[in-house]
Amino acid sequence: MVILYVETNFLMAIAKRQDLEAENLLCSLPSSIRIVIPNFCYVEALNRWETEKYYVQEFEKNIDKQINNSKRDLTSSNAQIFLAHLEQARIWNQLLLNDIQIRLFNAIDMLLQKAEVINLNNTIIRNISQAVITQPETLLIKQDIMDNLILQSIIHHANLYPRESKVFLSGNSKDFGKPEIRNILHNYGIKYLNNTQKFLDWLNSQNT
C-alpha cells in the first residue's frame, strides 16, 4: 500500500491540463494507492478558481476596449481584421474559462469520491498559529501560511503511518522541492515528486 499525498495544485493541474497523467490516475486508481489530501485544499482550489476567473474577466474587459476602439476606425482594413481577431479571441477566452471550470468541478468530484482527507485538528491549528503569530522565523516555508499548513498536515498524518510507503506529489517545487523541505519530508518517510508521471515511474520501479 502506498499513501499518495496531494494538495491544491493537483486539482488545479487537472483543471488547467498541466499534468495529463493526474486525471488518468484518478480515473483508474489502483487499489494499492491511498490518495490523501488536506481538507482545506478543496477550498483553496475554489479560491484559486475565483482568482483565475478574475484575471480572465479582466482580460475580457481589455479586449472589449480594443474592440470598441477598432469599431471607431471606419476606413482602415487593418482595423477591421484586428476587430475580427479580437472578437474571436473574446469567444475563445470565455470557452477556455468554461473548460477550466468544468474540469475543476470534475476533479473535485472525483477526488471527493476516491481520496481520504486530513482534517485540521487542534494540534495542527495551535502549532501553525504559534509559528505565524509569535515565531515566524520557525516557519518551514517562509511567507506562505497555506503551504506551511499543507506541510504540517501531511507530516502529522504521515507520523500515524510509519510503516507505509509515502509519496508527496506537488507541482509546487518552488516551495516543496527545496532541499531543506525534502529532507524534512524524508525524515517522515515521505518521498517528494513534482508530477504524476514521475510518481508512476517510481511506482513501477517498486514493483520490479
PDB file of C-alpha atoms in Angstrom:
ATOM      1  CA  MET A   1       0.000   0.000   0.000  1.00  0.00           C
ATOM      2  CA  VAL A   2       1.251   3.477  -0.943  1.00  0.00           C
ATOM      3  CA  ILE A   3      -0.070   6.671   0.607  1.00  0.00           C
ATOM      4  CA  LEU A   4      -0.076   9.404  -2.039  1.00  0.00           C
ATOM      5  CA  TYR A   5      -0.377  12.890  -0.590  1.00  0.00           C
ATOM      6  CA  VAL A   6      -1.706  15.574  -2.926  1.00  0.00           C
ATOM      7  CA  GLU A   7      -2.647  19.206  -2.422  1.00  0.00           C
ATOM      8  CA  THR A   8      -4.325  22.145  -4.154  1.00  0.00           C
ATOM      9  CA  ASN A   9      -2.006  22.096  -7.161  1.00  0.00           C
ATOM     10  CA  PHE A  10      -3.107  18.552  -8.012  1.00  0.00           C
ATOM     11  CA  LEU A  11      -6.654  19.801  -8.595  1.00  0.00           C
ATOM     12  CA  MET A  12      -5.538  22.897 -10.493  1.00  0.00           C
ATOM     13  CA  ALA A  13      -3.133  20.883 -12.661  1.00  0.00           C
ATOM     14  CA  ILE A  14      -6.058  18.720 -13.766  1.00  0.00           C
ATOM     15  CA  ALA A  15      -8.309  21.739 -14.327  1.00  0.00           C
ATOM     16  CA  LYS A  16      -5.684  23.531 -16.435  1.00  0.00           C
ATOM     17  CA  ARG A  17      -4.350  20.376 -18.120  1.00  0.00           C
ATOM     18  CA  GLN A  18      -0.859  20.921 -16.763  1.00  0.00           C
ATOM     19  CA  ASP A  19      -0.452  17.297 -15.620  1.00  0.00           C
ATOM     20  CA  LEU A  20      -2.222  14.978 -18.045  1.00  0.00           C
ATOM     21  CA  GLU A  21      -1.433  11.817 -16.087  1.00  0.00           C
ATOM     22  CA  ALA A  22      -3.086  13.152 -12.928  1.00  0.00           C
ATOM     23  CA  GLU A  23      -6.596  12.803 -14.323  1.00  0.00           C
ATOM     24  CA  ASN A  24      -5.794   9.359 -15.738  1.00  0.00           C
ATOM     25  CA  LEU A  25      -4.575   8.243 -12.314  1.00  0.00           C
ATOM     26  CA  LEU A  26      -7.799   9.417 -10.673  1.00  0.00           C
ATOM     27  CA  CYS A  27      -9.974   7.723 -13.275  1.00  0.00           C
ATOM     28  CA  SER A  28      -8.258   4.352 -12.853  1.00  0.00           C
ATOM     29  CA  LEU A  29      -6.879   4.438  -9.320  1.00  0.00           C
ATOM     30  CA  PRO A  30      -5.236   1.136  -8.297  1.00  0.00           C
ATOM     31  CA  SER A  31      -6.430  -0.334  -5.014  1.00  0.00           C
ATOM     32  CA  SER A  32      -2.815  -0.269  -3.799  1.00  0.00           C
ATOM     33  CA  ILE A  33      -2.823   3.567  -3.680  1.00  0.00           C
ATOM     34  CA  ARG A  34      -4.443   5.657  -0.952  1.00  0.00           C
ATOM     35  CA  ILE A  35      -4.781   9.266  -2.045  1.00  0.00           C
ATOM     36  CA  VAL A  36      -4.829  11.670   0.897  1.00  0.00           C
ATOM     37  CA  ILE A  37      -5.432  15.431   0.779  1.00  0.00           C
ATOM     38  CA  PRO A  38      -5.786  18.097   3.489  1.00  0.00           C
ATOM     39  CA  ASN A  39      -9.474  19.051   3.510  1.00  0.00           C
ATOM     40  CA  PHE A  40      -8.841  22.790   3.240  1.00  0.00           C
ATOM     41  CA  CYS A  41      -7.167  22.259  -0.149  1.00  0.00           C
ATOM     42  CA  TYR A  42     -10.619  21.966  -1.717  1.00  0.00           C
ATOM     43  CA  VAL A  43     -11.452  25.478  -0.501  1.00  0.00           C
ATOM     44  CA  GLU A  44      -8.072  26.785  -1.626  1.00  0.00           C
ATOM     45  CA  ALA A  45      -8.713  25.337  -5.105  1.00  0.00           C
ATOM     46  CA  LEU A  46     -12.028  27.209  -5.256  1.00  0.00           C
ATOM     47  CA  ASN A  47     -10.232  30.390  -4.246  1.00  0.00           C
ATOM     48  CA  ARG A  48      -7.661  29.798  -6.998  1.00  0.00           C
ATOM     49  CA  TRP A  49     -10.557  29.340  -9.422  1.00  0.00           C
ATOM     50  CA  GLU A  50     -12.036  32.697  -8.383  1.00  0.00           C
ATOM     51  CA  THR A  51      -8.648  34.330  -8.979  1.00  0.00           C
ATOM     52  CA  GLU A  52      -8.333  32.636 -12.373  1.00  0.00           C
ATOM     53  CA  LYS A  53     -11.818  33.811 -13.310  1.00  0.00           C
ATOM     54  CA  TYR A  54     -10.999  37.372 -12.242  1.00  0.00           C
ATOM     55  CA  TYR A  55      -7.922  37.527 -14.495  1.00  0.00           C
ATOM     56  CA  VAL A  56      -9.848  36.105 -17.441  1.00  0.00           C
ATOM     57  CA  GLN A  57     -12.625  38.647 -16.935  1.00  0.00           C
ATOM     58  CA  GLU A  58     -10.106  41.485 -16.680  1.00  0.00           C
ATOM     59  CA  PHE A  59      -8.539  40.307 -19.935  1.00  0.00           C
ATOM     60  CA  GLU A  60     -12.007  40.274 -21.483  1.00  0.00           C
ATOM     61  CA  LYS A  61     -12.559  43.885 -20.404  1.00  0.00           C
ATOM     62  CA  ASN A  62      -9.327  44.877 -22.149  1.00  0.00           C
ATOM     63  CA  ILE A  63     -10.436  43.045 -25.279  1.00  0.00           C
ATOM     64  CA  ASP A  64     -13.773  44.887 -25.174  1.00  0.00           C
ATOM     65  CA  LYS A  65     -11.944  48.229 -25.006  1.00  0.00           C
ATOM     66  CA  GLN A  66      -9.859  47.295 -28.034  1.00  0.00           C
ATOM     67  CA  ILE A  67     -12.975  46.132 -29.880  1.00  0.00           C
ATOM     68  CA  ASN A  68     -14.668  49.480 -29.261  1.00  0.00           C
ATOM     69  CA  ASN A  69     -11.574  51.347 -30.456  1.00  0.00           C
ATOM     70  CA  SER A  70     -11.355  49.257 -33.621  1.00  0.00           C
ATOM     71  CA  LYS A  71     -15.037  49.801 -34.397  1.00  0.00           C
ATOM     72  CA  ARG A  72     -14.462  53.568 -34.461  1.00  0.00           C
ATOM     73  CA  ASP A  73     -11.978  53.239 -37.315  1.00  0.00           C
ATOM     74  CA  LEU A  74     -14.261  53.079 -40.339  1.00  0.00           C
ATOM     75  CA  THR A  75     -11.640  53.193 -43.087  1.00  0.00           C
ATOM     76  CA  SER A  76      -8.669  51.007 -42.113  1.00  0.00           C
ATOM     77  CA  SER A  77      -8.805  47.443 -43.402  1.00  0.00           C
ATOM     78  CA  ASN A  78      -6.243  46.535 -40.733  1.00  0.00           C
ATOM     79  CA  ALA A  79      -8.616  47.763 -38.034  1.00  0.00           C
ATOM     80  CA  GLN A  80     -11.372  45.525 -39.385  1.00  0.00           C
ATOM     81  CA  ILE A  81      -9.080  42.492 -39.497  1.00  0.00           C
ATOM     82  CA  PHE A  82      -7.896  43.276 -35.976  1.00  0.00           C
ATOM     83  CA  LEU A  83     -11.523  43.612 -34.864  1.00  0.00           C
ATOM     84  CA  ALA A  84     -12.367  40.163 -36.232  1.00  0.00           C
ATOM     85  CA  HIS A  85      -9.436  38.602 -34.372  1.00  0.00           C
ATOM     86  CA  LEU A  86     -10.360  40.393 -31.156  1.00  0.00           C
ATOM     87  CA  GLU A  87     -13.941  39.168 -31.332  1.00  0.00           C
ATOM     88  CA  GLN A  88     -12.687  35.635 -31.927  1.00  0.00           C
ATOM     89  CA  ALA A  89     -10.234  35.950 -29.034  1.00  0.00           C
ATOM     90  CA  ARG A  90     -13.078  37.079 -26.781  1.00  0.00           C
ATOM     91  CA  ILE A  91     -15.038  33.926 -27.642  1.00  0.00           C
ATOM     92  CA  TRP A  92     -12.068  31.609 -27.125  1.00  0.00           C
ATOM     93  CA  ASN A  93     -11.207  33.330 -23.858  1.00  0.00           C
ATOM     94  CA  GLN A  94     -14.655  32.507 -22.484  1.00  0.00           C
ATOM     95  CA  LEU A  95     -14.555  28.953 -23.849  1.00  0.00           C
ATOM     96  CA  LEU A  96     -11.203  28.363 -22.146  1.00  0.00           C
ATOM     97  CA  LEU A  97     -12.630  29.612 -18.852  1.00  0.00           C
ATOM     98  CA  ASN A  98     -15.577  27.240 -19.246  1.00  0.00           C
ATOM     99  CA  ASP A  99     -13.204  24.329 -19.902  1.00  0.00           C
ATOM    100  CA  ILE A 100     -11.240  25.043 -16.719  1.00  0.00           C
ATOM    101  CA  GLN A 101     -14.465  25.379 -14.736  1.00  0.00           C
ATOM    102  CA  ILE A 102     -15.810  22.018 -15.904  1.00  0.00           C
ATOM    103  CA  ARG A 103     -12.521  20.195 -15.376  1.00  0.00           C
ATOM    104  CA  LEU A 104     -12.076  21.647 -11.885  1.00  0.00           C
ATOM    105  CA  PHE A 105     -15.562  20.581 -10.840  1.00  0.00           C
ATOM    106  CA  ASN A 106     -14.980  17.084 -12.212  1.00  0.00           C
ATOM    107  CA  ALA A 107     -11.580  16.838 -10.495  1.00  0.00           C
ATOM    108  CA  ILE A 108     -13.057  17.867  -7.140  1.00  0.00           C
ATOM    109  CA  ASP A 109     -15.922  15.419  -7.585  1.00  0.00           C
ATOM    110  CA  MET A 110     -13.590  12.516  -8.419  1.00  0.00           C
ATOM    111  CA  LEU A 111     -11.207  13.314  -5.583  1.00  0.00           C
ATOM    112  CA  LEU A 112     -14.085  13.526  -3.102  1.00  0.00           C
ATOM    113  CA  GLN A 113     -15.066  10.008  -4.112  1.00  0.00           C
ATOM    114  CA  LYS A 114     -11.598   8.477  -4.102  1.00  0.00           C
ATOM    115  CA  ALA A 115      -9.433  10.381  -1.626  1.00  0.00           C
ATOM    116  CA  GLU A 116      -9.204  10.451   2.136  1.00  0.00           C
ATOM    117  CA  VAL A 117      -8.969  13.820   3.845  1.00  0.00           C
ATOM    118  CA  ILE A 118      -6.719  15.134   6.572  1.00  0.00           C
ATOM    119  CA  ASN A 119      -8.911  17.156   8.894  1.00  0.00           C
ATOM    120  CA  LEU A 120      -7.457  20.099  10.729  1.00  0.00           C
ATOM    121  CA  ASN A 121      -7.197  19.338  14.424  1.00  0.00           C
ATOM    122  CA  ASN A 122      -6.373  21.472  17.438  1.00  0.00           C
ATOM    123  CA  THR A 123      -2.714  20.445  17.433  1.00  0.00           C
ATOM    124  CA  ILE A 124      -2.123  21.493  13.819  1.00  0.00           C
ATOM    125  CA  ILE A 125      -4.020  24.769  14.268  1.00  0.00           C
ATOM    126  CA  ARG A 126      -2.207  25.596  17.510  1.00  0.00           C
ATOM    127  CA  ASN A 127       1.227  24.846  16.040  1.00  0.00           C
ATOM    128  CA  ILE A 128       0.700  26.912  12.894  1.00  0.00           C
ATOM    129  CA  SER A 129      -0.874  29.767  14.878  1.00  0.00           C
ATOM    130  CA  GLN A 130       2.043  29.893  17.281  1.00  0.00           C
ATOM    131  CA  ALA A 131       4.549  29.893  14.439  1.00  0.00           C
ATOM    132  CA  VAL A 132       2.778  32.589  12.405  1.00  0.00           C
ATOM    133  CA  ILE A 133       1.988  34.921  15.312  1.00  0.00           C
ATOM    134  CA  THR A 134       4.914  34.585  17.700  1.00  0.00           C
ATOM    135  CA  GLN A 135       7.685  32.646  15.937  1.00  0.00           C
ATOM    136  CA  PRO A 136       7.566  33.391  12.183  1.00  0.00           C
ATOM    137  CA  GLU A 137      11.254  32.524  11.899  1.00  0.00           C
ATOM    138  CA  THR A 138      10.364  28.888  12.661  1.00  0.00           C
ATOM    139  CA  LEU A 139       8.069  28.527   9.640  1.00  0.00           C
ATOM    140  CA  LEU A 140       9.424  25.837   7.347  1.00  0.00           C
ATOM    141  CA  ILE A 141       8.226  27.729   4.259  1.00  0.00           C
ATOM    142  CA  LYS A 142       8.631  31.482   4.522  1.00  0.00           C
ATOM    143  CA  GLN A 143       5.726  33.869   3.876  1.00  0.00           C
ATOM    144  CA  ASP A 144       3.168  31.242   2.880  1.00  0.00           C
ATOM    145  CA  ILE A 145       0.735  30.158   5.577  1.00  0.00           C
ATOM    146  CA  MET A 146      -1.185  27.733   3.366  1.00  0.00           C
ATOM    147  CA  ASP A 147       1.901  25.829   2.220  1.00  0.00           C
ATOM    148  CA  ASN A 148       3.055  25.562   5.829  1.00  0.00           C
ATOM    149  CA  LEU A 149      -0.377  24.278   6.795  1.00  0.00           C
ATOM    150  CA  ILE A 150      -0.269  21.702   3.990  1.00  0.00           C
ATOM    151  CA  LEU A 151       3.188  20.559   5.070  1.00  0.00           C
ATOM    152  CA  GLN A 152       2.264  20.328   8.755  1.00  0.00           C
ATOM    153  CA  SER A 153      -0.939  18.423   7.956  1.00  0.00           C
ATOM    154  CA  ILE A 154       0.892  15.886   5.800  1.00  0.00           C
ATOM    155  CA  ILE A 155       3.673  15.393   8.358  1.00  0.00           C
ATOM    156  CA  HIS A 156       1.108  14.926  11.130  1.00  0.00           C
ATOM    157  CA  HIS A 157      -0.727  12.283   9.072  1.00  0.00           C
ATOM    158  CA  ALA A 158       2.485  10.536   7.968  1.00  0.00           C
ATOM    159  CA  ASN A 159       3.518  10.170  11.591  1.00  0.00           C
ATOM    160  CA  LEU A 160       0.471   7.946  12.117  1.00  0.00           C
ATOM    161  CA  TYR A 161       1.627   5.501   9.405  1.00  0.00           C
ATOM    162  CA  PRO A 162       5.368   4.924   9.949  1.00  0.00           C
ATOM    163  CA  ARG A 163       5.448   1.593   8.085  1.00  0.00           C
ATOM    164  CA  GLU A 164       3.627   2.671   4.922  1.00  0.00           C
ATOM    165  CA  SER A 165       5.351   3.848   1.748  1.00  0.00           C
ATOM    166  CA  LYS A 166       4.519   7.522   1.350  1.00  0.00           C
ATOM    167  CA  VAL A 167       4.837   9.969  -1.548  1.00  0.00           C
ATOM    168  CA  PHE A 168       4.001  13.675  -1.650  1.00  0.00           C
ATOM    169  CA  LEU A 169       3.033  14.775  -5.160  1.00  0.00           C
ATOM    170  CA  SER A 170       3.070  18.522  -5.775  1.00  0.00           C
ATOM    171  CA  GLY A 171       3.873  20.673  -8.769  1.00  0.00           C
ATOM    172  CA  ASN A 172       4.898  23.441  -6.364  1.00  0.00           C
ATOM    173  CA  SER A 173       8.585  22.587  -6.495  1.00  0.00           C
ATOM    174  CA  LYS A 174       9.478  26.214  -5.702  1.00  0.00           C
ATOM    175  CA  ASP A 175       8.467  25.589  -2.095  1.00  0.00           C
ATOM    176  CA  PHE A 176       8.100  21.853  -1.525  1.00  0.00           C
ATOM    177  CA  GLY A 177      11.025  20.948  -3.758  1.00  0.00           C
ATOM    178  CA  LYS A 178      13.588  22.870  -1.720  1.00  0.00           C
ATOM    179  CA  PRO A 179      16.328  20.591  -0.323  1.00  0.00           C
ATOM    180  CA  GLU A 180      15.533  21.511   3.292  1.00  0.00           C
ATOM    181  CA  ILE A 181      11.821  20.708   2.802  1.00  0.00           C
ATOM    182  CA  ARG A 182      12.603  17.459   1.003  1.00  0.00           C
ATOM    183  CA  ASN A 183      14.866  16.496   3.899  1.00  0.00           C
ATOM    184  CA  ILE A 184      12.072  17.141   6.391  1.00  0.00           C
ATOM    185  CA  LEU A 185       9.687  15.034   4.316  1.00  0.00           C
ATOM    186  CA  HIS A 186      12.330  12.305   4.062  1.00  0.00           C
ATOM    187  CA  ASN A 187      12.652  12.254   7.852  1.00  0.00           C
ATOM    188  CA  TYR A 188       8.981  11.262   7.997  1.00  0.00           C
ATOM    189  CA  GLY A 189       9.392   8.620   5.299  1.00  0.00           C
ATOM    190  CA  ILE A 190       7.858  10.755   2.548  1.00  0.00           C
ATOM    191  CA  LYS A 191       9.311  10.928  -0.949  1.00  0.00           C
ATOM    192  CA  TYR A 192       8.664  14.192  -2.826  1.00  0.00           C
ATOM    193  CA  LEU A 193       7.825  14.118  -6.559  1.00  0.00           C
ATOM    194  CA  ASN A 194       6.666  17.034  -8.705  1.00  0.00           C
ATOM    195  CA  ASN A 195       4.471  15.355 -11.329  1.00  0.00           C
ATOM    196  CA  THR A 196       2.284  12.301 -11.761  1.00  0.00           C
ATOM    197  CA  GLN A 197       4.437  10.649 -14.415  1.00  0.00           C
ATOM    198  CA  LYS A 198       7.391  10.612 -12.019  1.00  0.00           C
ATOM    199  CA  PHE A 199       5.149   9.044  -9.400  1.00  0.00           C
ATOM    200  CA  LEU A 200       4.023   6.355 -11.856  1.00  0.00           C
ATOM    201  CA  ASP A 201       7.636   5.674 -12.846  1.00  0.00           C
ATOM    202  CA  TRP A 202       8.589   5.391  -9.173  1.00  0.00           C
ATOM    203  CA  LEU A 203       5.625   3.109  -8.511  1.00  0.00           C
ATOM    204  CA  ASN A 204       6.621   0.814 -11.382  1.00  0.00           C
ATOM    205  CA  SER A 205      10.185   0.674 -10.076  1.00  0.00           C
ATOM    206  CA  GLN A 206       8.867  -0.529  -6.700  1.00  0.00           C
ATOM    207  CA  ASN A 207       7.014  -3.384  -8.372  1.00  0.00           C
ATOM    208  CA  THR A 208      10.004  -4.704 -10.333  1.00  0.00           C
TER     209      THR A 208
END
